[in-house]
Amino acid sequence: MTGNDDGTAGQEESVSFAVTGEYRAADRRASWKARWGIGRMKMRIKPGLYALGSPDPDSPVFASANYRLSFDALRTSVKGDAWLLVLDTKGINVWCAAGKGTFGTMELTRSIMESGLGDLLSRKEIIVPQLGAPGVAAHRVKAYTGFSVIYGPVRAEDIPSFMAAGKKAAPEMRRVRFGFADRMALSPIELVNFGKYLLPAAALLYFFGFRADAMLTAATLLSSTLLVPALLPWLPGRAFAIKSAAAGAIGLAAAYPFLSQDLFHACARALVYLPVASFIGLQFTGSSTYTSLSGVMKEMRAALPVQGVSLAAGLAMVLLRRFI
Amino acid sequence: MSLKYLKGVATLKLDEAKCIGCGMCVQVCPHAVLEMSGRKARITDVDMCMECGACAGNCPVEALSLKKGVGCAAAVITGLIKGTEPACGCGEGGDCC
Ligand code: SF4
Ligand code: SF4
């Protein structure tokens, strides 16, 4: 089957490894694990040239990252015989690797040269996922290798229609989406990242008798990692720091009725927990598909000091009440 | 509904005089920020630009320019701590950025 994980499978003696377009239970498990951040190191595919079905000199060539999920999406979406050229992106998906430049002009050039594709094909042409474009300069690849780069659709599932239309992508296939399902897929990673600190913290607070704070800590974790992606389009503002503080406020509002706190304590807690939610929610800028570096820099310059001051003020209020 | 990020921060610039109208930038942009208008490219809504750099990198005549980067808070923080440019700290991960 695939040359996966440890790179054992595949036929080493031929120029290319053989793969099928089947999606199996093991592939589904790998996808689930990746989402929760388990064993990401094992998500590598051996770089090189793969034969999907029985390709000939007229079959299309598709480039991919050596991240298992990118590769699986490609090999299961291409219907028909094809060559798959897997670049060494250190196990990182196409888009992230393109941002870093590991999925890029040089690696693509190197892979094309090493694969011997030039002699295998009747026409020098390679289909590169559009999300790889930030790292690839098509005209340079052409100059270095003689291969024309054709940018394929954003989503592998659109490959059949792209091929049927004579390797042309409709405008809709060229746009990234960021729908509900896309956003929720980002949630588990943040839940794990911050849960590993905040859940033990909540347990400790509970253990030492601060039951209200244990509950508010948990509410903050859930609202900033689940509500932020779920409600993103409807949360107020454009800045993630503000959207996330709003999500945090929803979490606190939901928890407050269960706690018997006076106004002073309620305000102090808001000053403590809202900046935490705001900070955690800011992390979604990284996986969101529409945030720019200039924008993130701008909002962080404004948000981090406010978050810090708010947190300090809230903690001071809590302590003040305790000792006076 | 398409989500829009902060207004007036994207650094994308198009030098129309240089543009030869090849249409490459229109093809690679994941947010339809660019379109062809006659024989030249045109920026539609610059606030939709995520500064991925795909358009500029694929323009054969360098008609497009921008400060390319990944809009990632974690990367900005890593950059601040190390005193470097924003650096994606996700290392060997898969769905990190
Ligand atoms: S930098 Fe990326 S998002 Fe911005 S216009 Fe260019 S291709 Fe589009
Ligand atoms: S890629 Fe460059 S030359 Fe081609 S249309 Fe865009 S701006 Fe013009």
Coordinates of C-alpha atoms and ligand atoms in Angstrom, one line a residue:
Chain A
M1 CA 0.0 0.0 0.0
T2 CA 1.4 3.4 0.9
G3 CA 5.0 4.0 1.9
N4 CA 3.8 5.3 5.2
D5 CA 5.0 6.0 8.7
D6 CA 8.4 4.2 8.7
G7 CA 8.6 4.1 5.0
T8 CA 8.8 0.3 4.8
A9 CA 6.0 -0.3 2.3
G10 CA 6.5 0.3 -1.4
Q11 CA 8.7 -1.2 -4.0
E12 CA 12.1 0.1 -3.5
E13 CA 13.6 -1.5 -6.6
S14 CA 11.5 0.5 -9.1
V15 CA 11.6 4.2 -9.7
S16 CA 8.4 4.8 -7.9
F17 CA 6.4 3.4 -5.0
A18 CA 3.0 1.9 -5.7
V19 CA -0.1 3.3 -3.9
T20 CA -3.8 2.8 -4.1
G21 CA -6.7 5.3 -3.9
E22 CA -8.4 3.4 -1.1
Y23 CA -9.3 5.1 2.2
R24 CA -9.1 2.6 5.0
A25 CA -9.9 2.4 8.7
A26 CA -6.2 3.0 9.5
D27 CA -6.2 6.2 7.5
R28 CA -9.3 7.5 9.4
R29 CA -7.6 6.7 12.7
A30 CA -4.5 8.7 11.6
S31 CA -6.7 11.6 10.7
W32 CA -8.4 11.5 14.1
K33 CA -5.0 11.3 15.9
A34 CA -3.6 14.3 14.0
R35 CA -6.6 16.4 15.0
W36 CA -5.9 15.7 18.7
G37 CA -2.2 16.2 18.2
I38 CA -1.2 12.6 19.0
G39 CA 1.9 11.0 17.5
R40 CA 2.3 13.7 14.8
M41 CA 5.9 12.6 14.2
K42 CA 4.5 9.4 12.7
M43 CA 2.6 11.3 10.1
R44 CA 5.4 11.3 7.6
I45 CA 5.3 9.7 4.2
K46 CA 8.6 8.8 2.5
P47 CA 9.4 11.5 0.0
G48 CA 9.7 10.4 -3.6
L49 CA 7.7 9.4 -6.7
Y50 CA 4.6 7.2 -6.3
A51 CA 2.6 5.5 -8.9
L52 CA -1.1 5.6 -8.3
G53 CA -2.7 2.8 -10.3
S54 CA -0.7 2.2 -13.5
P55 CA 0.3 5.6 -14.8
D56 CA 2.0 6.0 -18.2
P57 CA 3.8 8.9 -19.9
D58 CA 0.6 10.7 -20.5
S59 CA -0.7 10.5 -17.0
P60 CA -0.9 13.6 -14.8
V61 CA 1.6 14.4 -12.1
F62 CA 0.5 15.8 -8.7
A63 CA 2.8 17.2 -6.1
S64 CA 2.2 16.7 -2.4
A65 CA 3.7 17.3 1.0
N66 CA 5.0 14.3 2.9
Y67 CA 2.4 14.8 5.6
R68 CA 0.2 11.7 5.7
L69 CA -3.1 13.6 5.7
S70 CA -2.1 15.7 2.7
F71 CA -1.0 12.6 0.9
D72 CA -4.1 10.6 1.8
A73 CA -6.4 13.4 0.7
L74 CA -4.6 13.5 -2.7
R75 CA -4.3 9.7 -3.4
T76 CA -8.0 9.1 -2.5
S77 CA -9.3 12.1 -4.5
V78 CA -7.4 11.6 -7.8
K79 CA -9.7 9.2 -9.7
G80 CA -7.6 7.4 -12.2
D81 CA -3.9 6.7 -12.8
A82 CA -1.4 9.3 -11.9
W83 CA 2.1 10.0 -10.7
L84 CA 2.3 11.5 -7.2
L85 CA 5.5 13.4 -6.3
V86 CA 5.9 13.7 -2.6
L87 CA 8.2 16.5 -1.5
D88 CA 10.1 16.4 1.8
T89 CA 8.3 19.0 3.9
K90 CA 9.4 17.4 7.2
G91 CA 6.0 15.9 7.8
I92 CA 4.2 19.3 7.6
N93 CA 1.1 19.9 5.6
V94 CA 1.1 21.8 2.3
W95 CA -0.1 25.1 3.5
C96 CA 2.1 25.4 6.6
A97 CA 5.1 24.1 4.7
A98 CA 4.5 26.6 1.9
G99 CA 4.4 29.4 4.5
K100 CA 7.8 28.3 5.8
G101 CA 9.2 27.6 2.3
T102 CA 9.8 23.9 2.9
F103 CA 7.2 23.3 0.3
G104 CA 8.8 25.6 -2.2
T105 CA 10.6 26.3 -5.4
M106 CA 13.9 24.7 -4.4
E107 CA 12.4 21.5 -2.9
L108 CA 10.0 21.1 -5.9
T109 CA 12.9 21.6 -8.3
R110 CA 15.1 19.1 -6.4
S111 CA 12.3 16.5 -6.3
I112 CA 11.5 16.8 -10.0
M113 CA 15.2 16.4 -10.9
E114 CA 15.7 13.4 -8.6
S115 CA 12.5 11.6 -9.6
G116 CA 13.6 11.4 -13.2
L117 CA 10.1 12.5 -14.1
G118 CA 11.5 14.4 -17.1
D119 CA 12.3 11.1 -18.9
L120 CA 9.1 9.4 -17.8
L121 CA 6.6 11.9 -19.2
S122 CA 5.5 12.9 -22.6
R123 CA 4.9 16.5 -21.5
K124 CA 6.7 18.4 -18.8
E125 CA 3.9 19.5 -16.5
I126 CA 3.1 19.2 -12.8
I127 CA 0.0 20.0 -10.9
V128 CA 0.8 21.7 -7.6
P129 CA -1.9 22.3 -4.9
Q130 CA -2.8 26.0 -4.9
L131 CA -2.2 26.2 -1.2
G132 CA 1.5 25.4 -2.0
A133 CA 1.7 28.6 -4.1
P134 CA 3.0 30.8 -1.2
G135 CA 6.2 28.8 -1.4
V136 CA 6.5 28.1 -5.1
A137 CA 7.3 30.5 -7.9
A138 CA 6.0 28.8 -11.0
H139 CA 8.1 30.8 -13.4
R140 CA 11.3 29.8 -11.5
V141 CA 10.4 26.1 -11.4
K142 CA 9.9 26.4 -15.2
A143 CA 13.3 28.0 -15.6
Y144 CA 15.1 25.5 -13.5
T145 CA 13.4 22.3 -14.6
G146 CA 11.5 23.0 -17.8
F147 CA 8.3 21.9 -16.0
S148 CA 5.2 24.0 -16.2
V149 CA 3.5 24.3 -12.8
I150 CA -0.3 24.2 -13.0
Y151 CA -2.0 25.2 -9.8
G152 CA -4.7 22.7 -8.8
P153 CA -7.7 23.4 -6.7
V154 CA -7.5 24.3 -3.0
R155 CA -9.3 21.1 -1.9
A156 CA -8.2 17.7 -3.2
E157 CA -11.9 16.7 -3.5
D158 CA -12.2 19.1 -6.4
I159 CA -9.5 17.4 -8.4
P160 CA -11.9 15.3 -10.5
S161 CA -13.8 18.4 -11.7
F162 CA -10.6 20.3 -12.2
M163 CA -9.3 17.5 -14.5
A164 CA -12.6 17.2 -16.3
A165 CA -12.5 20.9 -17.0
G166 CA -9.2 20.6 -18.7
K167 CA -7.1 21.4 -15.7
K168 CA -9.0 24.6 -14.9
A169 CA -10.3 25.4 -11.5
A170 CA -13.6 27.3 -11.2
P171 CA -13.2 30.4 -9.0
E172 CA -15.0 28.7 -6.1
M173 CA -12.3 25.9 -6.1
R174 CA -9.6 28.6 -5.7
R175 CA -11.0 30.0 -2.5
V176 CA -10.2 28.7 1.0
R177 CA -13.3 28.2 3.2
F178 CA -13.5 28.6 6.9
G179 CA -16.9 27.1 7.6
F180 CA -18.2 25.7 10.9
A181 CA -16.6 22.2 10.4
D182 CA -13.3 23.7 9.3
R183 CA -13.2 25.9 12.5
M184 CA -14.3 23.2 14.9
A185 CA -11.5 20.9 13.6
L186 CA -9.0 23.4 15.1
S187 CA -10.6 23.1 18.5
P188 CA -9.1 19.9 19.9
I189 CA -5.5 21.0 19.5
E190 CA -6.1 24.2 21.6
L191 CA -8.2 22.3 24.1
V192 CA -5.3 19.9 24.6
N193 CA -2.7 22.7 24.6
F194 CA -4.3 24.8 27.3
G195 CA -6.3 22.0 29.0
K196 CA -3.1 20.4 30.1
Y197 CA -2.4 23.5 32.3
L198 CA -5.9 24.7 33.1
L199 CA -7.5 21.4 34.1
P200 CA -4.9 20.6 36.7
A201 CA -5.1 24.2 37.9
A202 CA -8.9 23.9 38.2
A203 CA -8.5 20.6 40.1
L204 CA -6.0 22.2 42.5
L205 CA -8.3 25.2 43.1
Y206 CA -11.2 22.8 43.8
F207 CA -9.0 20.8 46.2
F208 CA -8.1 23.9 48.2
G209 CA -11.7 24.9 48.5
F210 CA -11.9 27.6 45.8
R211 CA -14.8 25.9 44.1
A212 CA -16.0 29.0 42.3
D213 CA -12.6 29.6 40.7
A214 CA -12.3 25.9 39.7
M215 CA -15.6 26.3 37.8
L216 CA -14.7 29.6 36.3
T217 CA -11.3 28.2 35.1
A218 CA -13.0 25.3 33.4
A219 CA -15.7 27.7 31.9
T220 CA -12.9 29.9 30.5
L221 CA -11.1 27.0 29.0
L222 CA -14.2 25.7 27.3
S223 CA -15.4 29.1 26.1
S224 CA -12.1 30.1 24.6
T225 CA -11.4 26.8 22.9
L226 CA -14.9 25.8 21.8
L227 CA -17.0 28.9 21.6
V228 CA -14.4 31.0 19.8
P229 CA -14.3 28.7 16.8
A230 CA -18.0 27.8 16.9
L231 CA -19.2 31.4 17.1
L232 CA -16.4 33.2 15.3
P233 CA -18.5 35.0 12.7
W234 CA -21.0 36.2 15.3
L235 CA -18.7 37.3 18.0
P236 CA -18.3 41.1 18.1
G237 CA -15.3 42.9 16.5
R238 CA -12.7 41.7 14.0
A239 CA -9.8 41.3 16.4
F240 CA -9.5 37.8 17.9
A241 CA -8.6 39.2 21.2
I242 CA -12.0 41.0 21.4
K243 CA -14.0 38.1 20.0
S244 CA -12.3 35.7 22.5
A245 CA -13.0 38.0 25.4
A246 CA -16.6 38.1 24.3
A247 CA -16.7 34.3 24.2
G248 CA -15.1 34.3 27.7
A249 CA -17.9 36.6 28.9
I250 CA -20.5 34.1 27.6
G251 CA -18.7 31.4 29.6
L252 CA -18.6 33.5 32.8
A253 CA -22.3 34.6 32.3
A254 CA -23.2 30.9 32.1
A255 CA -21.3 30.0 35.3
Y256 CA -22.2 33.0 37.5
P257 CA -25.8 31.9 38.4
F258 CA -24.3 28.8 39.9
L259 CA -22.0 30.8 42.2
S260 CA -23.0 33.0 45.0
Q261 CA -20.8 35.9 44.4
D262 CA -21.4 39.6 45.2
L263 CA -20.8 42.3 42.6
F264 CA -17.3 43.0 43.7
H265 CA -16.1 39.4 43.3
A266 CA -18.0 39.0 40.1
C267 CA -16.1 42.1 38.7
A268 CA -12.8 40.9 40.0
R269 CA -13.3 37.5 38.4
A270 CA -14.2 39.0 35.1
L271 CA -10.9 41.0 35.2
V272 CA -9.0 37.8 35.9
Y273 CA -10.7 35.4 33.5
L274 CA -11.6 37.5 30.5
P275 CA -8.0 38.3 29.6
V276 CA -7.2 34.6 29.9
A277 CA -9.9 33.7 27.4
S278 CA -8.8 36.6 25.2
F279 CA -5.2 35.2 25.2
I280 CA -6.2 31.6 24.5
G281 CA -8.6 32.7 21.7
L282 CA -5.8 34.7 20.1
Q283 CA -4.0 31.4 19.4
F284 CA -6.7 30.6 16.8
T285 CA -5.2 33.4 14.6
G286 CA -2.5 30.8 13.7
S287 CA -4.9 28.2 12.3
S288 CA -7.4 30.6 10.9
T289 CA -7.3 30.9 7.1
Y290 CA -7.8 34.6 6.8
T291 CA -5.5 36.3 9.3
S292 CA -2.5 38.3 8.2
L293 CA 0.8 38.8 10.0
S294 CA 0.3 42.6 10.0
G295 CA -3.1 42.2 11.6
V296 CA -1.9 39.8 14.3
M297 CA 1.0 42.1 15.2
K298 CA -1.3 45.0 15.4
E299 CA -3.8 43.3 17.7
M300 CA -1.2 41.7 19.9
R301 CA 0.6 45.0 20.5
A302 CA -2.7 46.4 21.7
A303 CA -4.1 43.3 23.4
L304 CA -1.2 41.9 25.4
P305 CA -0.7 44.9 27.7
V306 CA -4.4 45.2 28.3
Q307 CA -4.6 41.5 29.1
G308 CA -1.7 41.8 31.5
V309 CA -3.1 44.9 33.3
S310 CA -6.6 43.4 33.6
L311 CA -5.2 40.2 35.0
A312 CA -3.1 42.0 37.6
A313 CA -6.0 44.3 38.6
G314 CA -8.4 41.4 39.0
L315 CA -5.9 39.4 41.2
A316 CA -5.2 42.5 43.3
M317 CA -8.9 43.0 43.9
V318 CA -9.3 39.4 45.0
L319 CA -6.4 39.6 47.4
L320 CA -7.4 43.0 48.7
R321 CA -10.8 41.6 49.7
R322 CA -9.2 38.7 51.4
F323 CA -6.8 40.6 53.6
I324 CA -8.9 43.7 54.4
Chain B
M1 CA -20.4 34.6 5.0
S2 CA -16.8 35.5 4.7
L3 CA -14.9 36.5 7.7
K4 CA -12.8 39.7 7.4
Y5 CA -9.8 40.5 9.5
L6 CA -8.6 43.9 10.7
K7 CA -9.1 46.9 8.4
G8 CA -6.3 48.8 6.7
V9 CA -3.3 46.7 7.9
A10 CA -2.5 44.4 4.9
T11 CA 0.7 45.5 3.2
L12 CA -0.1 44.4 -0.4
K13 CA 0.8 46.8 -3.2
L14 CA 0.3 46.4 -6.9
D15 CA 2.5 48.3 -9.4
E16 CA 0.1 48.5 -12.4
A17 CA 2.8 49.9 -14.7
K18 CA 4.8 46.7 -14.3
C19 CA 1.9 44.3 -14.7
I20 CA 1.8 42.3 -17.9
G21 CA -1.6 40.8 -17.3
C22 CA -0.6 37.2 -17.1
G23 CA -3.3 36.4 -14.5
M24 CA -1.1 34.2 -12.3
C25 CA -1.8 36.2 -9.2
V26 CA -5.6 35.9 -9.7
Q27 CA -5.1 32.1 -9.9
V28 CA -3.1 31.6 -6.8
C29 CA -4.9 34.0 -4.4
P30 CA -7.0 32.0 -1.9
H31 CA -9.2 35.0 -1.1
A32 CA -10.0 36.4 -4.5
V33 CA -8.2 39.6 -3.5
L34 CA -7.0 40.1 -7.1
E35 CA -9.0 40.1 -10.3
M36 CA -8.3 41.0 -14.0
S37 CA -9.6 44.2 -15.2
G38 CA -8.9 44.6 -18.8
R39 CA -5.3 43.6 -19.4
K40 CA -4.1 44.4 -15.8
A41 CA -4.5 42.9 -12.4
R42 CA -6.5 44.9 -9.9
I43 CA -6.8 44.6 -6.1
T44 CA -10.5 44.2 -5.1
D45 CA -10.6 44.3 -1.3
V46 CA -7.2 44.6 0.3
D47 CA -8.6 43.9 3.7
M48 CA -9.2 40.3 2.6
C49 CA -5.5 39.8 2.0
M50 CA -3.8 37.4 4.5
E51 CA -0.3 38.2 3.3
C52 CA 0.5 34.7 2.3
G53 CA 2.7 36.0 -0.5
A54 CA 1.4 33.5 -3.2
C55 CA 0.6 36.3 -5.6
A56 CA 3.9 38.2 -5.3
G57 CA 6.0 35.0 -5.5
N58 CA 4.3 33.9 -8.7
C59 CA 4.3 37.2 -10.4
P60 CA 6.9 36.9 -13.2
V61 CA 7.6 40.7 -13.2
E62 CA 7.5 41.5 -9.5
A63 CA 4.6 43.8 -9.9
L64 CA 3.2 42.8 -6.5
S65 CA 4.9 43.5 -3.2
L66 CA 4.0 42.8 0.4
K67 CA 5.4 41.9 3.8
K68 CA 4.8 38.2 3.7
G69 CA 4.2 36.3 6.9
V70 CA 1.9 33.9 8.7
G71 CA -0.7 35.5 10.9
C72 CA -0.1 33.4 14.0
A73 CA -0.1 34.7 17.6
A74 CA 2.1 31.9 18.8
A75 CA 4.7 32.7 16.0
V76 CA 4.7 36.4 17.0
I77 CA 5.3 35.4 20.7
T78 CA 8.1 33.0 19.7
G79 CA 9.6 35.8 17.7
L80 CA 9.4 38.3 20.5
I81 CA 11.0 35.9 23.0
K82 CA 13.8 35.0 20.7
G83 CA 14.2 38.5 19.3
T84 CA 13.7 37.3 15.8
E85 CA 11.1 37.7 13.1
P86 CA 7.8 35.8 13.9
A87 CA 8.8 32.2 13.7
C88 CA 6.3 29.3 13.5
G89 CA 7.2 27.3 16.6
C90 CA 5.2 24.3 15.5
G91 CA 8.3 22.4 14.4
E92 CA 7.5 18.9 13.1
G93 CA 3.7 19.2 13.7
G94 CA 1.0 18.7 11.2
D95 CA -1.9 21.1 11.7
C96 CA 0.0 23.7 13.5
C97 CA -0.4 26.9 11.7
Ligands
SF4_1 S1 -0.8 37.8 -0.3 FE1 -2.1 35.9 -0.5 S2 -4.1 36.6 0.2 FE2 -2.9 38.5 -0.2 S3 -3.5 39.0 -2.3 FE3 -1.6 37.8 -2.4 S4 -2.3 35.7 -2.7 FE4 -4.1 36.9 -2.0
SF4_2 S1 1.0 38.0 -11.7 FE1 2.0 40.0 -11.9 S2 2.0 40.4 -14.1 FE2 0.6 38.7 -13.8 S3 -1.4 39.6 -13.7 FE3 -0.6 39.5 -11.6 S4 0.4 41.4 -11.2 FE4 0.1 41.3 -13.4

